[in-house]
Coordinates of C-alpha atoms and ligand atoms in Angstrom, one line a residue:
X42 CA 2.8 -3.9 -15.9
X43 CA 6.3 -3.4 -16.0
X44 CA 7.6 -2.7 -11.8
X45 CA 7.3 0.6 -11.6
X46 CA 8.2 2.3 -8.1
X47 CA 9.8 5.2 -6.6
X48 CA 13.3 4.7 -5.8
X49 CA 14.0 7.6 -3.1
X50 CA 12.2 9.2 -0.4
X51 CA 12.3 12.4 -2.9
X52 CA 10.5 10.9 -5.6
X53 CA 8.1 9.6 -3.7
X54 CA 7.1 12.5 -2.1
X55 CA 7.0 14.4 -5.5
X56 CA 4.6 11.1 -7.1
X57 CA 2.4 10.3 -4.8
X58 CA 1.6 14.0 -3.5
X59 CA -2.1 13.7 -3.8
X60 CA -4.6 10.6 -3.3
X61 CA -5.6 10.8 -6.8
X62 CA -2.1 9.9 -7.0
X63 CA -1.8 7.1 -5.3
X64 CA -5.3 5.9 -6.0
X65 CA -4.3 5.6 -9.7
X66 CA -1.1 3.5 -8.8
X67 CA -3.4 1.2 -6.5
X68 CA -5.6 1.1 -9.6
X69 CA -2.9 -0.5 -11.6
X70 CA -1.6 -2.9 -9.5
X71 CA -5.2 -4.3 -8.2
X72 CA -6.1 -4.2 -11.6
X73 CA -2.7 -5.3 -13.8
X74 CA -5.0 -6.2 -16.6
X75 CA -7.7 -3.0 -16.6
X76 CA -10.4 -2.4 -13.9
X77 CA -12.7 -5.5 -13.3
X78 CA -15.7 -4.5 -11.9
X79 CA -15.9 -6.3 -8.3
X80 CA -19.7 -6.3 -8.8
X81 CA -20.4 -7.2 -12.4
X82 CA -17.0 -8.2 -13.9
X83 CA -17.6 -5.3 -15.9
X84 CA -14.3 -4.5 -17.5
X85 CA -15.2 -0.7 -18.7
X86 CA -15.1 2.0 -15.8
X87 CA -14.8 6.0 -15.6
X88 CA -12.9 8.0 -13.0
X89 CA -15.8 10.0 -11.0
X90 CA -15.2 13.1 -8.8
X91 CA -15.1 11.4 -5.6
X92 CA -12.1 9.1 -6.5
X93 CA -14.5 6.1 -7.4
X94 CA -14.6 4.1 -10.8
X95 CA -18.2 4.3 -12.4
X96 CA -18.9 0.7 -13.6
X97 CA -20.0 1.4 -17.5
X98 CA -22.0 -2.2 -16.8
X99 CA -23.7 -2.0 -13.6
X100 CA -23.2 1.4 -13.1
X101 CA -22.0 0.4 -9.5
X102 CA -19.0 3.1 -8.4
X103 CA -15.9 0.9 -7.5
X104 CA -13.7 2.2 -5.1
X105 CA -10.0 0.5 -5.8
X106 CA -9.4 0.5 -1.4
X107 CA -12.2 -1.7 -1.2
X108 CA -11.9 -5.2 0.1
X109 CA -8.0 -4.1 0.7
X110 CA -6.6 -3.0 4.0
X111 CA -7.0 0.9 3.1
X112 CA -10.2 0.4 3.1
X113 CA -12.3 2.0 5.5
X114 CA -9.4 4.9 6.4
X115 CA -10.3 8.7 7.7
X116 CA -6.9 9.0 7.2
X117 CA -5.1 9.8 3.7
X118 CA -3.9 7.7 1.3
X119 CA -0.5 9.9 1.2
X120 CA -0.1 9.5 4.6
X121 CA -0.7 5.1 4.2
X122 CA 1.9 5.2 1.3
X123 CA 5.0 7.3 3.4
X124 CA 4.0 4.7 6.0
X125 CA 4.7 1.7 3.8
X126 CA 7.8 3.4 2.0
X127 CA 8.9 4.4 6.1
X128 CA 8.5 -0.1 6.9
X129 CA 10.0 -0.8 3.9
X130 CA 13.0 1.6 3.9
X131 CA 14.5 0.8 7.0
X132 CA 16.3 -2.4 6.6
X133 CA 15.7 -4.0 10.2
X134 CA 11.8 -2.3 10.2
X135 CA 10.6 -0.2 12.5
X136 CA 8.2 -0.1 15.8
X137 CA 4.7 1.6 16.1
X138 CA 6.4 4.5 18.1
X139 CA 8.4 4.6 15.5
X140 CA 6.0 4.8 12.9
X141 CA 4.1 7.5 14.9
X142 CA 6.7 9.7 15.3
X143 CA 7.6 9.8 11.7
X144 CA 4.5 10.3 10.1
X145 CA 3.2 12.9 13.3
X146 CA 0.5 10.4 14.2
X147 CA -2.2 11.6 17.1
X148 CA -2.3 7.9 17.8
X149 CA -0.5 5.3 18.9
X150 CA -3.1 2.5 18.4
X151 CA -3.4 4.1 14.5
X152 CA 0.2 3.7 14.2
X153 CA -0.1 0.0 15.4
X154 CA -2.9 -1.2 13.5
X155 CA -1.2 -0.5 10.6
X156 CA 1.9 -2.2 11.5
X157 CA -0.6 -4.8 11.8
X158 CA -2.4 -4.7 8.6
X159 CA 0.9 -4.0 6.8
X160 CA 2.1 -7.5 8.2
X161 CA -0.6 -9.2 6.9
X162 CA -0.3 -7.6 3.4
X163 CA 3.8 -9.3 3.9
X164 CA 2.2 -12.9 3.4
X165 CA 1.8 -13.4 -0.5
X166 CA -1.2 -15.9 -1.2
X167 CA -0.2 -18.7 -3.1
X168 CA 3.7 -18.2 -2.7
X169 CA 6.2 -20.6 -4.1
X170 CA 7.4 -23.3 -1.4
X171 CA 11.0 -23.8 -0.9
X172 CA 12.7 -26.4 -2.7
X173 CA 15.6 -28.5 -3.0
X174 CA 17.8 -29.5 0.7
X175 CA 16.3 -27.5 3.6
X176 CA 17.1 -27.3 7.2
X177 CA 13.9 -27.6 9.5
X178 CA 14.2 -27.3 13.1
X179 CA 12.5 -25.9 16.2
X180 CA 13.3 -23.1 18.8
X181 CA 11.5 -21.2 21.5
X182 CA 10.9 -18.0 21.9
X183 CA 9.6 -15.8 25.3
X184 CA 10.8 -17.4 28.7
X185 CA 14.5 -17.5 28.2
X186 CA 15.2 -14.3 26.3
X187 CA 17.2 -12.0 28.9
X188 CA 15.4 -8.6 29.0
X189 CA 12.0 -8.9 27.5
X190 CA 9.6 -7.7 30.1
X191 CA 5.9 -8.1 29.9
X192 CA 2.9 -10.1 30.8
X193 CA 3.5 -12.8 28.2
X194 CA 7.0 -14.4 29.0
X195 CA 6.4 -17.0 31.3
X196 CA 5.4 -20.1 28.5
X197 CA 7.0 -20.1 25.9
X198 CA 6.7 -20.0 22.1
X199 CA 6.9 -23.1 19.9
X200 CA 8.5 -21.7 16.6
X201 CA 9.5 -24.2 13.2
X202 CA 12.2 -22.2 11.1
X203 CA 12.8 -23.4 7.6
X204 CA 16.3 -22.6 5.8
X205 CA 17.0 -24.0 2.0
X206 CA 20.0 -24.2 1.2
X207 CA 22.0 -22.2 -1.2
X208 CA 25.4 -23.6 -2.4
X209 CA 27.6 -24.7 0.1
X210 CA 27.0 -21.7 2.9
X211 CA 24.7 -20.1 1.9
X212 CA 21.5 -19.5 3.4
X213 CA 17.8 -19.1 0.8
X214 CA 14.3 -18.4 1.5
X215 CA 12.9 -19.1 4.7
X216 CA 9.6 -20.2 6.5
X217 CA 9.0 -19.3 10.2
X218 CA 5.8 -20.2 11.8
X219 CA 4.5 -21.2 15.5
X220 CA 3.5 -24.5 16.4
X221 CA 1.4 -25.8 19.1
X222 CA 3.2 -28.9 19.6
X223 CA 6.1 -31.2 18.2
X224 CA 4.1 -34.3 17.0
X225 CA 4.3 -35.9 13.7
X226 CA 1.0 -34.2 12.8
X227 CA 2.4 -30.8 13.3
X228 CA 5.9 -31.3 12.3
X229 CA 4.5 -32.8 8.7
X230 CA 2.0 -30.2 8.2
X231 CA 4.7 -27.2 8.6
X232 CA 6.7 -29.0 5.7
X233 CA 4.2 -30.0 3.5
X234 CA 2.6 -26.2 3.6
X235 CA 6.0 -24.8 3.1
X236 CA 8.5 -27.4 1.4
X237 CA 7.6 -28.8 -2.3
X238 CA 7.4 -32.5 -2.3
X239 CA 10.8 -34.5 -3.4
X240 CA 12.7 -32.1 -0.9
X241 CA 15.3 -33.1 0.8
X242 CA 14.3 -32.5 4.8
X243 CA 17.7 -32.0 7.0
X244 CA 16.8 -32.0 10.8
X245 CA 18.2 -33.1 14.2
X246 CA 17.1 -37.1 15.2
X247 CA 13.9 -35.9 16.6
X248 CA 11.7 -39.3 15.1
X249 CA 8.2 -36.8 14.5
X250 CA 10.3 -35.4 11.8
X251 CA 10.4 -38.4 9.5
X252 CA 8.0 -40.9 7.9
X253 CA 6.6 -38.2 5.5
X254 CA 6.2 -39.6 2.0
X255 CA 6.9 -37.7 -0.5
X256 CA 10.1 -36.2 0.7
X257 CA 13.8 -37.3 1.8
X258 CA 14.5 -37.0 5.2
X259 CA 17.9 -36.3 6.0
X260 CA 18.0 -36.4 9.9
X261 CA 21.4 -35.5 11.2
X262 CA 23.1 -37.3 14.2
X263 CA 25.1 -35.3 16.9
X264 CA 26.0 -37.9 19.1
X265 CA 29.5 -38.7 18.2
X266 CA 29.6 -36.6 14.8
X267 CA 32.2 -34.4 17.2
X268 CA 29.8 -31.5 16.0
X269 CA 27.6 -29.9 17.5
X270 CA 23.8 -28.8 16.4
X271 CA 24.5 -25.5 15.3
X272 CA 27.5 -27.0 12.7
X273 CA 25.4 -29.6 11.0
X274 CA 22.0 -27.6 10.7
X275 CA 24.3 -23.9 10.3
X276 CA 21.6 -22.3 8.5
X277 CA 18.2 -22.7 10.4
X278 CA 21.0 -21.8 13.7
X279 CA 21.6 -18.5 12.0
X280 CA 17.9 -17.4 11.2
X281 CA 17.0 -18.2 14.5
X282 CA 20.1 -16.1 16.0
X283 CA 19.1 -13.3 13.7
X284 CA 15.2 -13.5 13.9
X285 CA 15.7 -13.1 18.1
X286 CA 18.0 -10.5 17.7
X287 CA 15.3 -8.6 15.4
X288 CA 13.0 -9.0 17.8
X289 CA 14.6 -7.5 20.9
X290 CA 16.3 -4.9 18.9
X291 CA 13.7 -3.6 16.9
X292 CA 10.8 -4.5 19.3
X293 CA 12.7 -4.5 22.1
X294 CA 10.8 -8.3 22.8
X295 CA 7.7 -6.7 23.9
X296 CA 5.9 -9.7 21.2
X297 CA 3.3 -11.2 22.5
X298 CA 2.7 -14.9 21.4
X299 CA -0.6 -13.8 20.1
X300 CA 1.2 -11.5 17.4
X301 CA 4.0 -13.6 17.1
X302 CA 3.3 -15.4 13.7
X303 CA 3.0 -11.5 12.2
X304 CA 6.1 -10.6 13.4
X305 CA 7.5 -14.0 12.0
X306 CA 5.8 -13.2 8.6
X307 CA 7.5 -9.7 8.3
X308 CA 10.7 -11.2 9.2
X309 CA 10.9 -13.3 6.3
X310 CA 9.5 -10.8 4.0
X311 CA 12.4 -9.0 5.1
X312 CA 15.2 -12.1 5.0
X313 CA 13.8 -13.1 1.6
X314 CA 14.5 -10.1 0.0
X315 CA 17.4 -8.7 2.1
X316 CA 19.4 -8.8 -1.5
X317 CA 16.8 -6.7 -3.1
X318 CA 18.7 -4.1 -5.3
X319 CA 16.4 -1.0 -4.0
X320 CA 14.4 -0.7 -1.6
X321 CA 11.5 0.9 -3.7
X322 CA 11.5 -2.7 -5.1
X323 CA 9.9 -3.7 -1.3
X324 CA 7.6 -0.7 -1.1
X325 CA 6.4 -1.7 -4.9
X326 CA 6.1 -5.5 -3.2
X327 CA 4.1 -4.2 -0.2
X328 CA 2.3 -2.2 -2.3
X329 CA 0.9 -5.0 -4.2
X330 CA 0.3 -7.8 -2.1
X331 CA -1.7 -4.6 0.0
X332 CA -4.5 -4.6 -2.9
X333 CA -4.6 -8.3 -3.0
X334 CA -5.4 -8.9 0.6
X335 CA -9.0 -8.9 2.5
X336 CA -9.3 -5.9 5.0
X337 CA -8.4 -6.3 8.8
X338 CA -10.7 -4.2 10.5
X339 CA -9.0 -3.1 13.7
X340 CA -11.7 -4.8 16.2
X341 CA -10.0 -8.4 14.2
X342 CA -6.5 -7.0 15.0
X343 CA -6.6 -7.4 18.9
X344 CA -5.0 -4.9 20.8
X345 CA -2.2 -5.5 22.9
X346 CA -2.9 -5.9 26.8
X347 CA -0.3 -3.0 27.2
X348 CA 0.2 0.6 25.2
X349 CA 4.2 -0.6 25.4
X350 CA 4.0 -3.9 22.8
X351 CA 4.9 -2.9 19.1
Ligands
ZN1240 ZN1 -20.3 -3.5 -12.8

C-alpha cells in the first residue's frame, strides 16, 4: 500500500466522516496484504452490516479494532481519528485537557487514556537500532526541575538518552528510556536494545559504560580537555535540554515516574520525525503502528494519583 493520508485538517474531516470510513482505512493498514482472518488465517472475508468482516472460512465475523487499542470504545471511531490527527498535528503534542477540550470530551480520564494508548501505539515493534557513533549518557529528571509540583518529585528519575550522530553537528535518531540504576548490567542492556553491534559508543569516563564486546567504546575525558561535558557529548546535552523543556511546557512537569517511559517514547516519536515533510505523514505513522499494537485496557493504564497529571 502506497502512504496514503490526509494532509489537512479539511480533508480529513471530509475522509474520514463516517466509521465505515475510517474502519475501511484501518482495514488496509492492519491488513496491507488483504484481510487475514485472526481466527482461521482465512484470507477471503465480506463486509457485514454491523461494520464486521464475515470470515468466508470459519465463518467467524472479524472486527478490524480487535486486539488494537480501539478496541472495546463506546466512543466513535471519527472521534479516535480527529484525536490522533489533533496529537499528531501539533508539533510539541498536546495535554489531556487539551485533548478534551478539542474534541468536546465529557471526560477527562477518556481524554487521558487515550493519550495513554496513543503513546503506546508511538513504540514501533521491531524498530531499526541506531547505528554508526552515538552519544550515550545519563540525566535525571523530577527533584531538581524548578516548578514541577506534585506528589512524585522528591526521588528522582534515572533516564539513558541516546544521540547518533549525523555529520559533524548534527543530531539523528534517538533512544530515551529510564533506568533503575547505573551498573554495567543496566548501562549494557540500554545499548545493546537500542545500538546495533560494531557502534561506536561516545560517553563521559563513567567505567560501567565500557567492557561491552561487540561495540567501540569511545569514552570522553573532561578533566583537562578545557571542555566541558556539554562540548564533547553536544548532542545527548541538547536532547536532554529539549526533552525537559517538552515536559514542563507541554505537561507543565506534572509526569509522574510511573508514566515517564511513555512520555519518553512519544518524545522520540516526535524528535525522530521532527523533519517529516507533512504532518499527515505522522497521523498515517500513528495510524499504523495503532492496528499493530495489543489493546491497553484502561484498568492496565493506571490512573494518575491526581486529576491534574497529563
Ligand atoms: Zn476464519
Amino acid at each position: 500500500m502506497t502512504e496514503d493520508y490526509p494532509h489537512t485538517l479539511m480533508e480529513l474531516e471530509r475522509r474520514f466522516a463516517t466509521d465505515q470510513a475510517c474502519r475501511e482505512y484501518l482495514f488496509a493498514l492492519r491488513w496491507p496484504h488483504g484481510f487475514v482472518c485472526p481466527r482461521c488465517g482465512g484470507r477471503q472475508a465480506w463486509p457485514t452490516s454491523r461494520g464486521l468482516w464475515l470470515c468466508g472460512q470459519c465463518r467467524y465475523q472479524a472486527s478490524v479494532t480487535a486486539g488494537t487499542i480501539f478496541q472495546d470504545g463506546r466512543l466513535p471511531l471519527t472521534l479516535w481519528f480527529r484525536a490522533m490527527w489533533y496529537v499528531t498535528s501539533q508539533k510539541n503534542g498536546v495535554s489531556a485537557l487539551g485533548v478534551q477540550r478539542v474534541l468536546g470530551l465529557g471526560s477527562y480520564q477518556t481524554a487521558w487514556a487515550w493519550l495513554h494508548k496513543l503513546r503506546r501505539a508511538m513504540v514501533r515493534p521491531g524498530r531499526d537500532r541506531l547505528a554508526g557513533t552515538v552519544e550515550v549518557d545519563e540525566t535525571y529528571w523530577g527533584a531538581r526541575e524548578e516548578g514541577v509540583v506534585g506528589r512524585q518529585t522528591h526521588d528522582k528519575a534515572l533516564v539513558l538518552v541516546a544521540a547518533q550522530q549525523e555529520g559533524a553537528r548534527k543530531i539523528g535518531r534517538i533512544r530515551l528510556r529510564r533506568i533503575p540504576d547505573l551498573t554495567q548490567g543496566t548501562l549494557h542492556g540500554f545499548i545493546t536494545a537500542n545500538v546495533e553491534p560494531g557502534s561506536v559508543i561516545r560517553t563521559d569516563g563513567l567505567p560501567a559504560y565500557g567492557g561491552l564486546p561487540g561495540y567501540r567504546h569511545d569514552p570522553v575525558v573532561i578533566a583537562g580537555s578545557g571542555k566541558t561535558a556539554d562540548e564533547l557529548l553536544p548532542r545527548v546535552h541538547t536532547v536532554v535540554a529539549l526533552v525537559k523543556r517538552w515536559l514542563m511546557g507541554t505537561h507543565q512537569g506534572a509526569v509522574s515516574h510511573q508514566h515517564l517511559d511513555y512520555y519518553l517514547d512519544e518524545y522520540t516519536f516526535r524528535f525522530n520525525r521532527r523533519n517529516s515533510a507533512s504532518r499527515g505523514k505522522l497521523f498515517y505513522r500513528l495510524v499504523q503502528q495503532s492496528v499493530q499494537v495489543a489493546p491497553h485496557p484502561y484498568r492496565q493504564l493506571i490512573m494518575p494519583p491526581l486529576a491534574g497529571a497529563s
